[in-house]
JSON list of C-alpha atoms in Angstrom, two decimals:
[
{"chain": "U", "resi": 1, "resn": "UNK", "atom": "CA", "xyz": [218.07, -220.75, 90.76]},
{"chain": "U", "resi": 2, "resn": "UNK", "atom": "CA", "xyz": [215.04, -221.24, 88.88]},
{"chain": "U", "resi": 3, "resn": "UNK", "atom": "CA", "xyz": [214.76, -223.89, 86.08]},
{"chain": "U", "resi": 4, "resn": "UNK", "atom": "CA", "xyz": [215.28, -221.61, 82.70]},
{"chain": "U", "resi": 5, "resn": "UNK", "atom": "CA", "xyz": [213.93, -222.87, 79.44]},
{"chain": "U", "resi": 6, "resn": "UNK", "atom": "CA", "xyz": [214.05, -221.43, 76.33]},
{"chain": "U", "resi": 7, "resn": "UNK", "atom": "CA", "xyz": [212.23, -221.94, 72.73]},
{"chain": "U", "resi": 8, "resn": "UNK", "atom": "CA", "xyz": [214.35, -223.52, 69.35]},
{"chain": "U", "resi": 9, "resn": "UNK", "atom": "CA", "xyz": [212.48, -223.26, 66.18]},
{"chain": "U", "resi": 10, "resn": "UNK", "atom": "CA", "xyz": [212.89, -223.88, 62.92]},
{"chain": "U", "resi": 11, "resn": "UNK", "atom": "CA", "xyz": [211.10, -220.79, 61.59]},
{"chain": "U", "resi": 12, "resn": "UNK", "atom": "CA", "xyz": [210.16, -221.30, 57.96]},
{"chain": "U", "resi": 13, "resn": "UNK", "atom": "CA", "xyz": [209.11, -225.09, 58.85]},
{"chain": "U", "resi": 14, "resn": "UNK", "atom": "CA", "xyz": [207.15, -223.46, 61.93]},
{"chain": "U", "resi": 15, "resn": "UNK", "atom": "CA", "xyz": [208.57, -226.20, 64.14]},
{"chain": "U", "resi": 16, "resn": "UNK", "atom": "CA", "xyz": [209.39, -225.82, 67.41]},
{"chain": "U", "resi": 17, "resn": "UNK", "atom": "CA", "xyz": [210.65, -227.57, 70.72]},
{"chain": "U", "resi": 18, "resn": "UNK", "atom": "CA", "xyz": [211.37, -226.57, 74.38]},
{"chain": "U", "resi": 19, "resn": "UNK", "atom": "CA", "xyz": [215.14, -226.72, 76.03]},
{"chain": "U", "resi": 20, "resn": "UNK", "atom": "CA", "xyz": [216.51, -226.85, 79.65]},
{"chain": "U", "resi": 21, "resn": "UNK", "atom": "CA", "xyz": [219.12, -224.66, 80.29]},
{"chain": "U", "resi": 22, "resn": "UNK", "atom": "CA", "xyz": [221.58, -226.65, 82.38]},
{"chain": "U", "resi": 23, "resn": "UNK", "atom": "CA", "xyz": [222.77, -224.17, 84.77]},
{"chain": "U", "resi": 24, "resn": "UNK", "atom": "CA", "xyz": [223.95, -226.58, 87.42]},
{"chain": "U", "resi": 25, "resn": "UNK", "atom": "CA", "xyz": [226.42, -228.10, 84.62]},
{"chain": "U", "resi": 26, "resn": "UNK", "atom": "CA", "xyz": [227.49, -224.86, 82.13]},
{"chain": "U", "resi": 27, "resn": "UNK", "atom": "CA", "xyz": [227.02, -221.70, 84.19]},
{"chain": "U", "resi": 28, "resn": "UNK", "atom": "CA", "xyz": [228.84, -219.65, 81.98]},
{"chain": "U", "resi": 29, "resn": "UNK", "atom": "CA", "xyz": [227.61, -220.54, 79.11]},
{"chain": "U", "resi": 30, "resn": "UNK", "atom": "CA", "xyz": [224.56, -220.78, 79.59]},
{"chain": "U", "resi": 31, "resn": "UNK", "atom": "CA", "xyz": [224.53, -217.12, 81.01]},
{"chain": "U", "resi": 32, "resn": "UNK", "atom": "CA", "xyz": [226.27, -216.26, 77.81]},
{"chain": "U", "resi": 33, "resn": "UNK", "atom": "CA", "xyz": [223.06, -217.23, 75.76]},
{"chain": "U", "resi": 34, "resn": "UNK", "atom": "CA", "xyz": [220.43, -216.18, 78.22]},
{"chain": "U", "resi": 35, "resn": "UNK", "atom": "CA", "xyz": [221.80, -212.36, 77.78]},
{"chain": "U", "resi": 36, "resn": "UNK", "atom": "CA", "xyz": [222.17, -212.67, 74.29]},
{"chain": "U", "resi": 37, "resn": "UNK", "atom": "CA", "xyz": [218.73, -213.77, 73.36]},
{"chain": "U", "resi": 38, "resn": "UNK", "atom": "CA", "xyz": [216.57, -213.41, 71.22]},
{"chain": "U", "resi": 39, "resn": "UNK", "atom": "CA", "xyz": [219.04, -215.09, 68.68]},
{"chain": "U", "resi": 40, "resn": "UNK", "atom": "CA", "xyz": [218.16, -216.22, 64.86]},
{"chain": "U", "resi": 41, "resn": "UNK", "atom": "CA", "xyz": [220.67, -216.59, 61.96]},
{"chain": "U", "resi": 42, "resn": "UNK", "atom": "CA", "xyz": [220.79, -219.53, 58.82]},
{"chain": "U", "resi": 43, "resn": "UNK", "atom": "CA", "xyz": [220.53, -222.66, 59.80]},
{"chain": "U", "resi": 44, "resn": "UNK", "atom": "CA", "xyz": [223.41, -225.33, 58.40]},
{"chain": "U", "resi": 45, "resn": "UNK", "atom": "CA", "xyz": [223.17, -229.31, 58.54]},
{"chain": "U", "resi": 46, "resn": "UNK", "atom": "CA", "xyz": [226.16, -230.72, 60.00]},
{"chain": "U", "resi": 47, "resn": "UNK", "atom": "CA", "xyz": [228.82, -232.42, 57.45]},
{"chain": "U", "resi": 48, "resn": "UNK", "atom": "CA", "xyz": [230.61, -234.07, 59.69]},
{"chain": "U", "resi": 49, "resn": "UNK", "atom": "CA", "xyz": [229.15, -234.58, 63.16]},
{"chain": "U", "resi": 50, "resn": "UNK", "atom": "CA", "xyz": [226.21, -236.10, 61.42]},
{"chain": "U", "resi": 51, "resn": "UNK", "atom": "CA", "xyz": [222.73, -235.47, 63.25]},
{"chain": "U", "resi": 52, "resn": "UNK", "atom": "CA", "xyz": [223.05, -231.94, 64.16]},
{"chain": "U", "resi": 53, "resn": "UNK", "atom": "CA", "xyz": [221.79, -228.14, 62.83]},
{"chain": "U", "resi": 54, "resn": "UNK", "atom": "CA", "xyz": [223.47, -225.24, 63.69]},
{"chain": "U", "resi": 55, "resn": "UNK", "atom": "CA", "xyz": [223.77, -221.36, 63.30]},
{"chain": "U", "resi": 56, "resn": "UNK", "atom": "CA", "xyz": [226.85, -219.15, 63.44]},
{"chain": "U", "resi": 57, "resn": "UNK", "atom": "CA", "xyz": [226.78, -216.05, 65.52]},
{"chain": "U", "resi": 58, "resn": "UNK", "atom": "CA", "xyz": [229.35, -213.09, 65.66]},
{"chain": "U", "resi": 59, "resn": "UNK", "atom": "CA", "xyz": [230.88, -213.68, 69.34]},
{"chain": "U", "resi": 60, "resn": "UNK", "atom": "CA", "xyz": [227.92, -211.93, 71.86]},
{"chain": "U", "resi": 61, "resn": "UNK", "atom": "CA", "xyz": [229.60, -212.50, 75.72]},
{"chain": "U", "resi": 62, "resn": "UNK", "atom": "CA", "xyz": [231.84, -210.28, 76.97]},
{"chain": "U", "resi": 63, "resn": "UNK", "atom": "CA", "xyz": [234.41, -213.27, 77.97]},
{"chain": "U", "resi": 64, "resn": "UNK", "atom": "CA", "xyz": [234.03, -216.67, 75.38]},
{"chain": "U", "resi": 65, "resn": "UNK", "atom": "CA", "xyz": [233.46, -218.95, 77.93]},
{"chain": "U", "resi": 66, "resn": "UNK", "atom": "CA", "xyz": [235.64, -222.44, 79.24]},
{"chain": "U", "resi": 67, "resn": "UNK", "atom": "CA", "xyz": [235.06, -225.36, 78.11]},
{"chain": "U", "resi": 68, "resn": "UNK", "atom": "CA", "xyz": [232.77, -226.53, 80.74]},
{"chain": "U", "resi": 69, "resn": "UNK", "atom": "CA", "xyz": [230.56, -229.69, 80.38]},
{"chain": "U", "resi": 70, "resn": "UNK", "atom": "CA", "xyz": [232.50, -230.97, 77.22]},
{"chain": "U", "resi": 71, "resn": "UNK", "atom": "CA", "xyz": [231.28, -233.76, 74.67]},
{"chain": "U", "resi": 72, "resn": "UNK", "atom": "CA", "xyz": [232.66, -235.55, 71.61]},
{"chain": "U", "resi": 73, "resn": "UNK", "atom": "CA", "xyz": [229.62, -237.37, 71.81]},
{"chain": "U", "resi": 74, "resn": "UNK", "atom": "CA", "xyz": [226.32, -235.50, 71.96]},
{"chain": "U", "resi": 75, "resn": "UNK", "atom": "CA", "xyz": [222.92, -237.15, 72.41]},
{"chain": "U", "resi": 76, "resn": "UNK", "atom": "CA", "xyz": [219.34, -236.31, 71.12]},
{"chain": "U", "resi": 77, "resn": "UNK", "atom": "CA", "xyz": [218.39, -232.89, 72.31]},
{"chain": "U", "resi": 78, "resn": "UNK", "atom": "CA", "xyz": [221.87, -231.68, 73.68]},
{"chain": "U", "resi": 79, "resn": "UNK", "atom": "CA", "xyz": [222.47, -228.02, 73.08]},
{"chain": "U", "resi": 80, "resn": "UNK", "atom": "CA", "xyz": [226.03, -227.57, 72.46]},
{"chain": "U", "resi": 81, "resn": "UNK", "atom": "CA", "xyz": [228.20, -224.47, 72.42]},
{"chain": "U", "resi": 82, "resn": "UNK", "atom": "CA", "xyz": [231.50, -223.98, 69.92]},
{"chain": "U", "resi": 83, "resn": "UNK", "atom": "CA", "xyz": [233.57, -221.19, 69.56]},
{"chain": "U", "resi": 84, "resn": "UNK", "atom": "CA", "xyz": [235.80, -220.80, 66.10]},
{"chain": "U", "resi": 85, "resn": "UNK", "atom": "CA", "xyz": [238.16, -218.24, 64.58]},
{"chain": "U", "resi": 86, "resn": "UNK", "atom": "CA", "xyz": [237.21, -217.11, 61.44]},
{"chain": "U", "resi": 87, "resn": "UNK", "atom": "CA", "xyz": [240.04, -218.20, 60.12]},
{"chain": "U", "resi": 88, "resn": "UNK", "atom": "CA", "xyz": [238.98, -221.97, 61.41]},
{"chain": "U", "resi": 89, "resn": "UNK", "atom": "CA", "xyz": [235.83, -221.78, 59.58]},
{"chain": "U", "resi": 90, "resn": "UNK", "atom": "CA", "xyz": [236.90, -219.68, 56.30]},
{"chain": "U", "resi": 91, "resn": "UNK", "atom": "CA", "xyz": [238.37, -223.02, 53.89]},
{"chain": "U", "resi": 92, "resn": "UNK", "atom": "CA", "xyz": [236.05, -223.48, 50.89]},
{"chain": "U", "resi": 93, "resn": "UNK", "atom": "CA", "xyz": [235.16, -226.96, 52.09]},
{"chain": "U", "resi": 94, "resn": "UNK", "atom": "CA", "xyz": [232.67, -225.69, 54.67]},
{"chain": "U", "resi": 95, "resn": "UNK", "atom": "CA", "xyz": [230.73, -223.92, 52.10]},
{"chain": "U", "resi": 96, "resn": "UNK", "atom": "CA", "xyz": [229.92, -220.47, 53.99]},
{"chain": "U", "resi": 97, "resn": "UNK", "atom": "CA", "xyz": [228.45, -218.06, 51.51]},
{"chain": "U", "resi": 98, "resn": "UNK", "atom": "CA", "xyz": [230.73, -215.12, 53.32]},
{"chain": "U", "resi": 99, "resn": "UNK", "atom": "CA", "xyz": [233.99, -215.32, 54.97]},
{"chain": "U", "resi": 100, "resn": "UNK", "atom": "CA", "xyz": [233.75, -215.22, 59.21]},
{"chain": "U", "resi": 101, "resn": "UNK", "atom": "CA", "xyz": [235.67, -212.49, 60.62]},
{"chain": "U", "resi": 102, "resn": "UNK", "atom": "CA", "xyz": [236.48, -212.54, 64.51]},
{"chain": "U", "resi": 103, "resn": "UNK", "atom": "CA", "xyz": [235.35, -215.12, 66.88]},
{"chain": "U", "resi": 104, "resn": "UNK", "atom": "CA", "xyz": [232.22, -216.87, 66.03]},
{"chain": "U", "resi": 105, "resn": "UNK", "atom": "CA", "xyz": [229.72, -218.61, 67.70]},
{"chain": "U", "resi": 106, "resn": "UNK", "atom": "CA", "xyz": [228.38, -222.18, 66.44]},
{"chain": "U", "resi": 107, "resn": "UNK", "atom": "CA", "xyz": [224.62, -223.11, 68.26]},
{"chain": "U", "resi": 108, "resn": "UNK", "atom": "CA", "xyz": [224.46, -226.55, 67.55]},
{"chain": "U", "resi": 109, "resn": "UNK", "atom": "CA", "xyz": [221.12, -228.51, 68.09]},
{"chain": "U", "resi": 110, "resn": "UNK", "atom": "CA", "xyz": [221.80, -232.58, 68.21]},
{"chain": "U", "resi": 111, "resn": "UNK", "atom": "CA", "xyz": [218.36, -234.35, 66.48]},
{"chain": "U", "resi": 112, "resn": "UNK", "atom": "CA", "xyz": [219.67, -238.04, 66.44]},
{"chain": "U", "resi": 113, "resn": "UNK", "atom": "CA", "xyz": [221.76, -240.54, 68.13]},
{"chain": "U", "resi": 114, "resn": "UNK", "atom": "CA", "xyz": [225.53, -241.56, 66.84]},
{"chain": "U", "resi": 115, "resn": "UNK", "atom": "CA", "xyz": [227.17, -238.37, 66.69]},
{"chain": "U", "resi": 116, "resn": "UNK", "atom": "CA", "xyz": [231.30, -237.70, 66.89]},
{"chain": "U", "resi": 117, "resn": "UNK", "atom": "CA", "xyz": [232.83, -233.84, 66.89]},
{"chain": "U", "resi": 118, "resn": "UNK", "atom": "CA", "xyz": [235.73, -234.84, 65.06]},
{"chain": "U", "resi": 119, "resn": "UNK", "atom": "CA", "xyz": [236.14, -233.07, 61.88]},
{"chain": "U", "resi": 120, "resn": "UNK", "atom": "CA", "xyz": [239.20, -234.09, 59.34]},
{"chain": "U", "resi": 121, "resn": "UNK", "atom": "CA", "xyz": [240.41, -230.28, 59.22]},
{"chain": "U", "resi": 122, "resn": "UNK", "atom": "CA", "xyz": [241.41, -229.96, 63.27]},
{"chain": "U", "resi": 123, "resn": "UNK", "atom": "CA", "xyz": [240.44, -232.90, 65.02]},
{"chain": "U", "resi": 124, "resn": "UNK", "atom": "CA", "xyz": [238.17, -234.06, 67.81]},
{"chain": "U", "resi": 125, "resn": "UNK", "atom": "CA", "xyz": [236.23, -230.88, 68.55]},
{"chain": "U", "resi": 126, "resn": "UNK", "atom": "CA", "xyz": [234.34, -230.55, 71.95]},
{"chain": "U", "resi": 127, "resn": "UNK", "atom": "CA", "xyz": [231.48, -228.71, 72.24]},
{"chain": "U", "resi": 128, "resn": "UNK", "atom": "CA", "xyz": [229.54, -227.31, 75.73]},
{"chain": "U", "resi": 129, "resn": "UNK", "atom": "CA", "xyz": [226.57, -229.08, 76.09]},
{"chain": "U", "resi": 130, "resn": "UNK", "atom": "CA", "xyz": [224.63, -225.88, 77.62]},
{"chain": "U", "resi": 131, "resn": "UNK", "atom": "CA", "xyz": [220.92, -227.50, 76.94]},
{"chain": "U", "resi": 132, "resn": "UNK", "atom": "CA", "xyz": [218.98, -230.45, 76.73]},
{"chain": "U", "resi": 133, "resn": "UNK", "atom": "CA", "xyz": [215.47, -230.14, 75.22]},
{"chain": "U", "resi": 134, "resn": "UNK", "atom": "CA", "xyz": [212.94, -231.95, 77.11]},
{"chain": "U", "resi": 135, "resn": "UNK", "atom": "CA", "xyz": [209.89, -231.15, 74.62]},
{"chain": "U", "resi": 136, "resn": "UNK", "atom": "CA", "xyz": [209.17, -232.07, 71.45]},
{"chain": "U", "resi": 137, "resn": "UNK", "atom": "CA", "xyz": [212.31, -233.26, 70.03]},
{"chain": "U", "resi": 138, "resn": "UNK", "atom": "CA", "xyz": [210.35, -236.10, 67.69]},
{"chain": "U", "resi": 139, "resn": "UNK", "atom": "CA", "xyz": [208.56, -233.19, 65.64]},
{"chain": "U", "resi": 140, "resn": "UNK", "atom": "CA", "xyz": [211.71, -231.30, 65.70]},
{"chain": "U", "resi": 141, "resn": "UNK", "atom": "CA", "xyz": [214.01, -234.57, 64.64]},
{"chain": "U", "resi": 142, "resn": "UNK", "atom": "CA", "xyz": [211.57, -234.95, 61.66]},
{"chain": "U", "resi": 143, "resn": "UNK", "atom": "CA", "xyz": [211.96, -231.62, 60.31]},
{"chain": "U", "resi": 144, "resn": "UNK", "atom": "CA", "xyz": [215.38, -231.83, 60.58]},
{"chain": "U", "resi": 145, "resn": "UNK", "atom": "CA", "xyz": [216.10, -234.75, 58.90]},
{"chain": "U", "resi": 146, "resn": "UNK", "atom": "CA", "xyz": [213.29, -232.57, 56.21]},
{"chain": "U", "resi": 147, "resn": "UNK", "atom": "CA", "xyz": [216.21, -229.63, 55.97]},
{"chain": "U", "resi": 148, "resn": "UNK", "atom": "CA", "xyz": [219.07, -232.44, 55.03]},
{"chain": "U", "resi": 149, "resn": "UNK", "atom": "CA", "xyz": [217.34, -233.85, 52.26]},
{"chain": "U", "resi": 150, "resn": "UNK", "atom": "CA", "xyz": [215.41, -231.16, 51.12]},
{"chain": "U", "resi": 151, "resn": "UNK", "atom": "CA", "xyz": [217.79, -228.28, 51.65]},
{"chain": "U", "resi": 152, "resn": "UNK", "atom": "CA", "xyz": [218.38, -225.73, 54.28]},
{"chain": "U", "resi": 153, "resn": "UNK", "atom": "CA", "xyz": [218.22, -222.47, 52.08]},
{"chain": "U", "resi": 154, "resn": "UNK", "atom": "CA", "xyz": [216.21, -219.93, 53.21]},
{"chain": "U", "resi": 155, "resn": "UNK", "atom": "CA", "xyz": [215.65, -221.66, 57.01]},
{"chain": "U", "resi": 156, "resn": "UNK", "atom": "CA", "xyz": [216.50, -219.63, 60.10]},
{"chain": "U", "resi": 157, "resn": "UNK", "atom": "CA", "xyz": [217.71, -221.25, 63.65]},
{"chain": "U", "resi": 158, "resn": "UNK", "atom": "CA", "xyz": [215.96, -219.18, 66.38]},
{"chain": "U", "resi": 159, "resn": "UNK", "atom": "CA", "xyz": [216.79, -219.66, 69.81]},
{"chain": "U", "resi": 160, "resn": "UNK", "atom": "CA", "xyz": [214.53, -217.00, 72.67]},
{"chain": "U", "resi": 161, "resn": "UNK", "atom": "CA", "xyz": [213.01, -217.12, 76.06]},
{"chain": "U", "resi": 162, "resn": "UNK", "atom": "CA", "xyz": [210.58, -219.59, 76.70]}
]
């Protein structure tokens, strides 16, 4: 197979950066998000896992996939893939504006090194790393650090085709 990339952006900031899909590591996953694209939805700064955005996504593959190519510990640029209930997600102390029904998707975009998925609610919390980017991660680091201290309202996540 073909190497597949794909764009993220950070639409309102107009910044973008170029992922890998990692095919030979996630299959299923990253077939999952290859069908399902063109994909946008508010973006949220992480509370817990530190240097990471991320958008929530009703469930869009026919079959959730495993968890294949797990991390605790994701690096600048990984792409990760998390499935939650709503139920997981719907305690005030995440701060969604509208409760999740159903299964839903979390696209998570590490910016910055010293990352853990453990969150105080459930406990370590692996994610798929599906995608590594492998262009311009600096600009894209910069405008995320931008969205934590200057706010995230009113920013879309957009993942498509490259």
């Amino acid at each position: 197979m073909a190497d597949r990339f794909i764009e993220v952006s950070l639409d309102k900031r107009d910044v973008r950066c170029t992922a890998k899909l990692l095919d030979d590591r996630a299959p299923r996953t990253c077939a999952a998000v290859w069908d399902a694209l063109p994909l946008g939805s508010d973006v949220y700064h992480a509370k817990y896992a530190r240097n990471e955005i991320y958008a929530l996504f009703p469930a869009f593959a026919p079959q959730e996939p495993p968890l294949e190519n797990p991390t605790i510990t994701p690096i600048p640029g990984d792409l990760c893939y998390f499935t939650f209930t709503g139920t997981e997600l719907g305690t005030k102390s995440y701060g969604y504006e509208k409760d999740q029904q159903g299964t839903v998707v979390d696209l998570a975009l590490f910016y910055e090194r010293n990352n853990l998925l453990i969150n105080g609610d459930v406990g370590w919390v692996p994610g798929i790393v599906w995608g590594q980017v492998v262009e311009g991660l600096d600009r894209m680091a910069e405008a995320c650090q931008d969205l934590w201290r200057g706010g995230a309202l009113g920013e879309t996540l957009s993942f498509r085709r490259a």
